[in-house]
Amino acid sequence: MEKGVQRWIIDISKWNPSSNDFSFALSLLPQTHHSSITRFVKMEDRKRALVSLLLQYTLIHEVLGIPYPDIVINRTLEGKPFLECGRFCFDFPNFNFNVSHHGDYVAIASEPLCLVGLDIVNFMIPEKETVPEYIQNFSSYFSSSEWDRIISVGNNEEVLAEFYRYWCLKEAYVKAIGSGLAYGLHKVEFHHTNWTSISVKVDGVTNQQWRFWLFDLDKGHSVSIARGHPRLAIESYKRSLKRTKFNEEEYNVGLHLPNPRFVLRTVEELISVIHKAKRSC
């Protein structure tokens, strides 16, 4: 099942397409996705949305071997993308994926059995507020234990980084279960040892059916991965999953699969793969 565990990331600051190059990349995607990209006014936002979809189609084509015209990606009511497996996906019991983009990076993660949540944060420095004023706006989303750790970690730069790392984990969790940020983030409390051995309490109860990883991509970005049990997904997302019931032995195999390092891909690689896949059909 390890082939179903993928971690890809792209630094979009290195892709500066001409208008023709951008239009060509956009034309490779199904027409149904175009408005979700062109609705953005800023080119940087359009780039993130486009690259996110290129990652999804390329990963599904390469990992699952699905012919490009047969790939159908939809979204739940809450906005989580999922693959309409149809007659495909037989190699994995519960293939699913998640995407994230913030700052310079766009990434995708997939799992063959467990739920997967992915989030990237860019340590943006507030412009019109001090760091304490800025993070105070979000204090209700954190437990008292988390908040104490954030505000006591050190200087303002360290406080801001600590805040974003906790936020990154919370987003990965809610994205994994498919709820979006409507879920009560204050009910999800993280514990860690120097950002390793990360565990979660939900409504005050430690949940052993989750694993989490958090990495610093560079000085200004962090990325987190959440891996959890499919039965914990919200109902609307469960309907998109192939299976949600696994016995303990089956689930532990998926839960303890290796978590690989992110592979750095380029936009040009994705465009080439999809272009060839379309021409071969």
PDB file of C-alpha atoms in Angstrom, residues 61-242:
ATOM      1  CA  HIS A  61      -2.993   9.609 -13.174  1.00  0.00           C
ATOM      2  CA  GLU A  62       0.511   8.540 -12.122  1.00  0.00           C
ATOM      3  CA  VAL A  63      -0.303   6.697  -8.885  1.00  0.00           C
ATOM      4  CA  LEU A  64      -3.583   5.026  -9.823  1.00  0.00           C
ATOM      5  CA  GLY A  65      -2.940   4.709 -13.541  1.00  0.00           C
ATOM      6  CA  ILE A  66      -6.364   6.082 -14.419  1.00  0.00           C
ATOM      7  CA  PRO A  67      -6.589   7.349 -18.021  1.00  0.00           C
ATOM      8  CA  TYR A  68      -6.755  11.123 -17.967  1.00  0.00           C
ATOM      9  CA  PRO A  69     -10.248  11.446 -19.520  1.00  0.00           C
ATOM     10  CA  ASP A  70     -11.639   9.054 -16.888  1.00  0.00           C
ATOM     11  CA  ILE A  71     -10.461  11.111 -13.898  1.00  0.00           C
ATOM     12  CA  VAL A  72     -13.399  12.841 -12.232  1.00  0.00           C
ATOM     13  CA  ILE A  73     -12.672  15.143  -9.280  1.00  0.00           C
ATOM     14  CA  ASN A  74     -15.578  16.607  -7.330  1.00  0.00           C
ATOM     15  CA  ARG A  75     -15.973  18.495  -4.073  1.00  0.00           C
ATOM     16  CA  THR A  76     -18.109  17.889  -1.009  1.00  0.00           C
ATOM     17  CA  LEU A  77     -20.519  20.577   0.170  1.00  0.00           C
ATOM     18  CA  GLU A  78     -17.804  21.681   2.585  1.00  0.00           C
ATOM     19  CA  GLY A  79     -15.331  22.051  -0.286  1.00  0.00           C
ATOM     20  CA  LYS A  80     -13.078  19.007   0.147  1.00  0.00           C
ATOM     21  CA  PRO A  81     -11.945  17.541  -3.201  1.00  0.00           C
ATOM     22  CA  PHE A  82     -12.388  13.816  -3.797  1.00  0.00           C
ATOM     23  CA  LEU A  83     -11.976  11.321  -6.608  1.00  0.00           C
ATOM     24  CA  GLU A  84     -15.030   9.660  -8.105  1.00  0.00           C
ATOM     25  CA  CYS A  85     -13.485   6.201  -8.187  1.00  0.00           C
ATOM     26  CA  GLY A  86     -16.106   4.436 -10.317  1.00  0.00           C
ATOM     27  CA  ARG A  87     -14.524   1.277 -11.709  1.00  0.00           C
ATOM     28  CA  PHE A  88     -11.023   2.363 -10.622  1.00  0.00           C
ATOM     29  CA  CYS A  89      -9.098   2.488  -7.299  1.00  0.00           C
ATOM     30  CA  PHE A  90      -9.013  -1.292  -6.805  1.00  0.00           C
ATOM     31  CA  ASP A  91      -5.359  -1.243  -5.728  1.00  0.00           C
ATOM     32  CA  PHE A  92      -6.115   0.605  -2.485  1.00  0.00           C
ATOM     33  CA  PRO A  93      -8.888   0.092   0.076  1.00  0.00           C
ATOM     34  CA  ASN A  94      -9.671   3.787   0.532  1.00  0.00           C
ATOM     35  CA  PHE A  95      -7.589   6.105  -1.651  1.00  0.00           C
ATOM     36  CA  ASN A  96      -8.056   9.776  -0.764  1.00  0.00           C
ATOM     37  CA  PHE A  97      -6.039  12.974  -0.988  1.00  0.00           C
ATOM     38  CA  ASN A  98      -5.859  16.535   0.265  1.00  0.00           C
ATOM     39  CA  VAL A  99      -4.323  19.737  -1.078  1.00  0.00           C
ATOM     40  CA  SER A 100      -3.133  22.991   0.442  1.00  0.00           C
ATOM     41  CA  HIS A 101      -1.571  26.228  -0.724  1.00  0.00           C
ATOM     42  CA  HIS A 102      -0.288  29.264   1.119  1.00  0.00           C
ATOM     43  CA  GLY A 103       2.522  31.678   0.399  1.00  0.00           C
ATOM     44  CA  ASP A 104       5.034  30.225  -2.057  1.00  0.00           C
ATOM     45  CA  TYR A 105       3.942  26.604  -1.847  1.00  0.00           C
ATOM     46  CA  VAL A 106       1.241  24.293  -3.183  1.00  0.00           C
ATOM     47  CA  ALA A 107       1.181  20.682  -1.988  1.00  0.00           C
ATOM     48  CA  ILE A 108      -0.764  17.433  -2.170  1.00  0.00           C
ATOM     49  CA  ALA A 109      -0.803  14.371   0.080  1.00  0.00           C
ATOM     50  CA  SER A 110      -2.539  11.037  -0.462  1.00  0.00           C
ATOM     51  CA  GLU A 111      -3.272   7.952   1.616  1.00  0.00           C
ATOM     52  CA  PRO A 112      -4.398   4.444   0.583  1.00  0.00           C
ATOM     53  CA  LEU A 113      -6.543   3.729   3.680  1.00  0.00           C
ATOM     54  CA  CYS A 114      -6.501   6.454   6.341  1.00  0.00           C
ATOM     55  CA  LEU A 115      -8.014   9.897   6.074  1.00  0.00           C
ATOM     56  CA  VAL A 116      -5.408  12.474   5.133  1.00  0.00           C
ATOM     57  CA  GLY A 117      -5.349  16.158   5.984  1.00  0.00           C
ATOM     58  CA  LEU A 118      -2.713  18.581   4.744  1.00  0.00           C
ATOM     59  CA  ASP A 119      -2.058  22.210   5.546  1.00  0.00           C
ATOM     60  CA  ILE A 120       0.601  24.781   4.700  1.00  0.00           C
ATOM     61  CA  VAL A 121       1.020  28.026   6.603  1.00  0.00           C
ATOM     62  CA  ASN A 122       3.032  31.067   5.645  1.00  0.00           C
ATOM     63  CA  PHE A 123       4.279  32.955   8.708  1.00  0.00           C
ATOM     64  CA  MET A 124       2.790  36.260   7.600  1.00  0.00           C
ATOM     65  CA  ILE A 125       3.734  39.207   9.772  1.00  0.00           C
ATOM     66  CA  PRO A 126       0.699  41.395  10.561  1.00  0.00           C
ATOM     67  CA  GLU A 127       0.931  44.854   9.022  1.00  0.00           C
ATOM     68  CA  LYS A 128      -1.454  46.969  11.085  1.00  0.00           C
ATOM     69  CA  GLU A 129      -1.284  45.180  14.434  1.00  0.00           C
ATOM     70  CA  THR A 130       1.364  44.018  16.822  1.00  0.00           C
ATOM     71  CA  VAL A 131       1.898  40.251  17.027  1.00  0.00           C
ATOM     72  CA  PRO A 132       0.080  40.006  20.404  1.00  0.00           C
ATOM     73  CA  GLU A 133      -2.863  41.998  19.008  1.00  0.00           C
ATOM     74  CA  TYR A 134      -2.999  39.858  15.877  1.00  0.00           C
ATOM     75  CA  ILE A 135      -2.968  36.441  17.536  1.00  0.00           C
ATOM     76  CA  GLN A 136      -5.451  37.600  20.192  1.00  0.00           C
ATOM     77  CA  ASN A 137      -8.073  37.659  17.409  1.00  0.00           C
ATOM     78  CA  PHE A 138      -7.782  33.858  17.268  1.00  0.00           C
ATOM     79  CA  SER A 139      -7.446  33.038  20.955  1.00  0.00           C
ATOM     80  CA  SER A 140     -10.898  31.389  21.136  1.00  0.00           C
ATOM     81  CA  TYR A 141      -9.720  28.643  18.764  1.00  0.00           C
ATOM     82  CA  PHE A 142      -7.083  27.384  21.194  1.00  0.00           C
ATOM     83  CA  SER A 143      -7.218  25.527  24.468  1.00  0.00           C
ATOM     84  CA  SER A 144      -5.725  27.199  27.532  1.00  0.00           C
ATOM     85  CA  SER A 145      -2.796  24.766  27.400  1.00  0.00           C
ATOM     86  CA  GLU A 146      -2.044  25.611  23.770  1.00  0.00           C
ATOM     87  CA  TRP A 147      -2.422  29.331  24.359  1.00  0.00           C
ATOM     88  CA  ASP A 148      -0.050  29.279  27.298  1.00  0.00           C
ATOM     89  CA  ARG A 149       2.579  27.562  25.162  1.00  0.00           C
ATOM     90  CA  ILE A 150       2.136  30.069  22.341  1.00  0.00           C
ATOM     91  CA  ILE A 151       2.428  33.263  24.358  1.00  0.00           C
ATOM     92  CA  SER A 152       5.287  32.053  26.559  1.00  0.00           C
ATOM     93  CA  VAL A 153       7.571  30.619  23.871  1.00  0.00           C
ATOM     94  CA  GLY A 154       9.801  33.683  23.463  1.00  0.00           C
ATOM     95  CA  ASN A 155       9.985  36.889  21.431  1.00  0.00           C
ATOM     96  CA  ASN A 156       7.320  38.080  18.991  1.00  0.00           C
ATOM     97  CA  GLU A 157       8.820  36.226  16.031  1.00  0.00           C
ATOM     98  CA  GLU A 158       8.858  32.976  17.989  1.00  0.00           C
ATOM     99  CA  VAL A 159       5.327  33.565  19.284  1.00  0.00           C
ATOM    100  CA  LEU A 160       4.032  34.083  15.751  1.00  0.00           C
ATOM    101  CA  ALA A 161       5.749  30.927  14.476  1.00  0.00           C
ATOM    102  CA  GLU A 162       4.367  28.892  17.383  1.00  0.00           C
ATOM    103  CA  PHE A 163       0.871  30.253  16.719  1.00  0.00           C
ATOM    104  CA  TYR A 164       1.052  29.284  13.038  1.00  0.00           C
ATOM    105  CA  ARG A 165       2.343  25.784  13.788  1.00  0.00           C
ATOM    106  CA  TYR A 166      -0.591  25.025  16.090  1.00  0.00           C
ATOM    107  CA  TRP A 167      -2.961  26.549  13.537  1.00  0.00           C
ATOM    108  CA  CYS A 168      -1.413  24.377  10.808  1.00  0.00           C
ATOM    109  CA  LEU A 169      -2.113  21.193  12.792  1.00  0.00           C
ATOM    110  CA  LYS A 170      -5.676  22.214  13.562  1.00  0.00           C
ATOM    111  CA  GLU A 171      -6.401  22.881   9.903  1.00  0.00           C
ATOM    112  CA  ALA A 172      -4.883  19.539   8.863  1.00  0.00           C
ATOM    113  CA  TYR A 173      -7.186  17.793  11.342  1.00  0.00           C
ATOM    114  CA  VAL A 174     -10.405  19.468  10.222  1.00  0.00           C
ATOM    115  CA  LYS A 175      -9.460  19.039   6.566  1.00  0.00           C
ATOM    116  CA  ALA A 176      -8.851  15.326   7.135  1.00  0.00           C
ATOM    117  CA  ILE A 177     -12.347  14.773   8.517  1.00  0.00           C
ATOM    118  CA  GLY A 178     -13.807  16.991   5.804  1.00  0.00           C
ATOM    119  CA  SER A 179     -15.458  19.561   8.034  1.00  0.00           C
ATOM    120  CA  GLY A 180     -13.682  22.746   7.065  1.00  0.00           C
ATOM    121  CA  LEU A 181     -13.090  25.457   9.638  1.00  0.00           C
ATOM    122  CA  ALA A 182     -16.689  25.360  10.856  1.00  0.00           C
ATOM    123  CA  TYR A 183     -15.610  22.632  13.269  1.00  0.00           C
ATOM    124  CA  GLY A 184     -14.934  23.721  16.840  1.00  0.00           C
ATOM    125  CA  LEU A 185     -11.183  24.188  16.702  1.00  0.00           C
ATOM    126  CA  HIS A 186     -11.018  24.929  20.410  1.00  0.00           C
ATOM    127  CA  LYS A 187     -12.142  21.323  21.031  1.00  0.00           C
ATOM    128  CA  VAL A 188      -9.031  20.001  19.268  1.00  0.00           C
ATOM    129  CA  GLU A 189      -5.965  20.255  21.500  1.00  0.00           C
ATOM    130  CA  PHE A 190      -2.452  19.295  20.422  1.00  0.00           C
ATOM    131  CA  HIS A 191       0.452  18.115  22.516  1.00  0.00           C
ATOM    132  CA  HIS A 192       4.016  17.573  21.339  1.00  0.00           C
ATOM    133  CA  THR A 193       7.660  17.273  22.276  1.00  0.00           C
ATOM    134  CA  ASN A 194       9.587  19.817  20.204  1.00  0.00           C
ATOM    135  CA  TRP A 195       7.005  19.254  17.452  1.00  0.00           C
ATOM    136  CA  THR A 196       7.580  15.505  17.395  1.00  0.00           C
ATOM    137  CA  SER A 197       5.457  12.760  18.987  1.00  0.00           C
ATOM    138  CA  ILE A 198       2.401  14.910  18.258  1.00  0.00           C
ATOM    139  CA  SER A 199      -0.878  13.758  19.785  1.00  0.00           C
ATOM    140  CA  VAL A 200      -4.393  15.157  19.862  1.00  0.00           C
ATOM    141  CA  LYS A 201      -7.186  15.459  22.402  1.00  0.00           C
ATOM    142  CA  VAL A 202     -10.708  15.927  21.075  1.00  0.00           C
ATOM    143  CA  ASP A 203     -13.202  17.181  23.653  1.00  0.00           C
ATOM    144  CA  GLY A 204     -10.558  16.497  26.286  1.00  0.00           C
ATOM    145  CA  VAL A 205     -10.039  12.836  25.343  1.00  0.00           C
ATOM    146  CA  THR A 206      -6.772  11.630  23.801  1.00  0.00           C
ATOM    147  CA  ASN A 207      -7.454   9.923  20.480  1.00  0.00           C
ATOM    148  CA  GLN A 208      -4.914   7.228  19.604  1.00  0.00           C
ATOM    149  CA  GLN A 209      -6.336   6.714  16.113  1.00  0.00           C
ATOM    150  CA  TRP A 210      -4.486   9.736  14.731  1.00  0.00           C
ATOM    151  CA  ARG A 211      -0.917  10.463  13.708  1.00  0.00           C
ATOM    152  CA  PHE A 212       0.483  13.898  12.927  1.00  0.00           C
ATOM    153  CA  TRP A 213       3.662  15.320  11.440  1.00  0.00           C
ATOM    154  CA  LEU A 214       4.814  18.917  11.176  1.00  0.00           C
ATOM    155  CA  PHE A 215       7.804  20.214   9.214  1.00  0.00           C
ATOM    156  CA  ASP A 216       9.310  23.627   8.565  1.00  0.00           C
ATOM    157  CA  LEU A 217       9.704  24.064   4.801  1.00  0.00           C
ATOM    158  CA  ASP A 218      11.849  27.150   5.237  1.00  0.00           C
ATOM    159  CA  LYS A 219      12.051  30.044   7.669  1.00  0.00           C
ATOM    160  CA  GLY A 220       8.604  31.312   6.675  1.00  0.00           C
ATOM    161  CA  HIS A 221       6.501  28.196   5.958  1.00  0.00           C
ATOM    162  CA  SER A 222       5.404  25.062   7.803  1.00  0.00           C
ATOM    163  CA  VAL A 223       3.452  22.041   6.548  1.00  0.00           C
ATOM    164  CA  SER A 224       1.490  19.478   8.546  1.00  0.00           C
ATOM    165  CA  ILE A 225       0.036  16.058   7.793  1.00  0.00           C
ATOM    166  CA  ALA A 226      -2.852  14.407   9.635  1.00  0.00           C
ATOM    167  CA  ARG A 227      -3.649  10.705   9.279  1.00  0.00           C
ATOM    168  CA  GLY A 228      -6.829   9.318  10.879  1.00  0.00           C
ATOM    169  CA  HIS A 229      -9.591   6.704  10.808  1.00  0.00           C
ATOM    170  CA  PRO A 230     -12.156   6.965   7.976  1.00  0.00           C
ATOM    171  CA  ARG A 231     -15.030   6.454  10.386  1.00  0.00           C
ATOM    172  CA  LEU A 232     -14.158   9.829  11.940  1.00  0.00           C
ATOM    173  CA  ALA A 233     -15.018  11.707   8.741  1.00  0.00           C
ATOM    174  CA  ILE A 234     -18.141  13.854   8.746  1.00  0.00           C
ATOM    175  CA  GLU A 235     -21.145  12.274   7.037  1.00  0.00           C
ATOM    176  CA  SER A 236     -20.985  14.219   3.769  1.00  0.00           C
ATOM    177  CA  TYR A 237     -17.349  13.236   3.290  1.00  0.00           C
ATOM    178  CA  LYS A 238     -17.940   9.599   4.285  1.00  0.00           C
ATOM    179  CA  ARG A 239     -20.234   9.252   1.286  1.00  0.00           C
ATOM    180  CA  SER A 240     -17.287   9.935  -1.008  1.00  0.00           C
ATOM    181  CA  LEU A 241     -15.084   7.272   0.586  1.00  0.00           C
ATOM    182  CA  LYS A 242     -14.801   3.721  -0.676  1.00  0.00           C
TER     183      LYS A 242
END
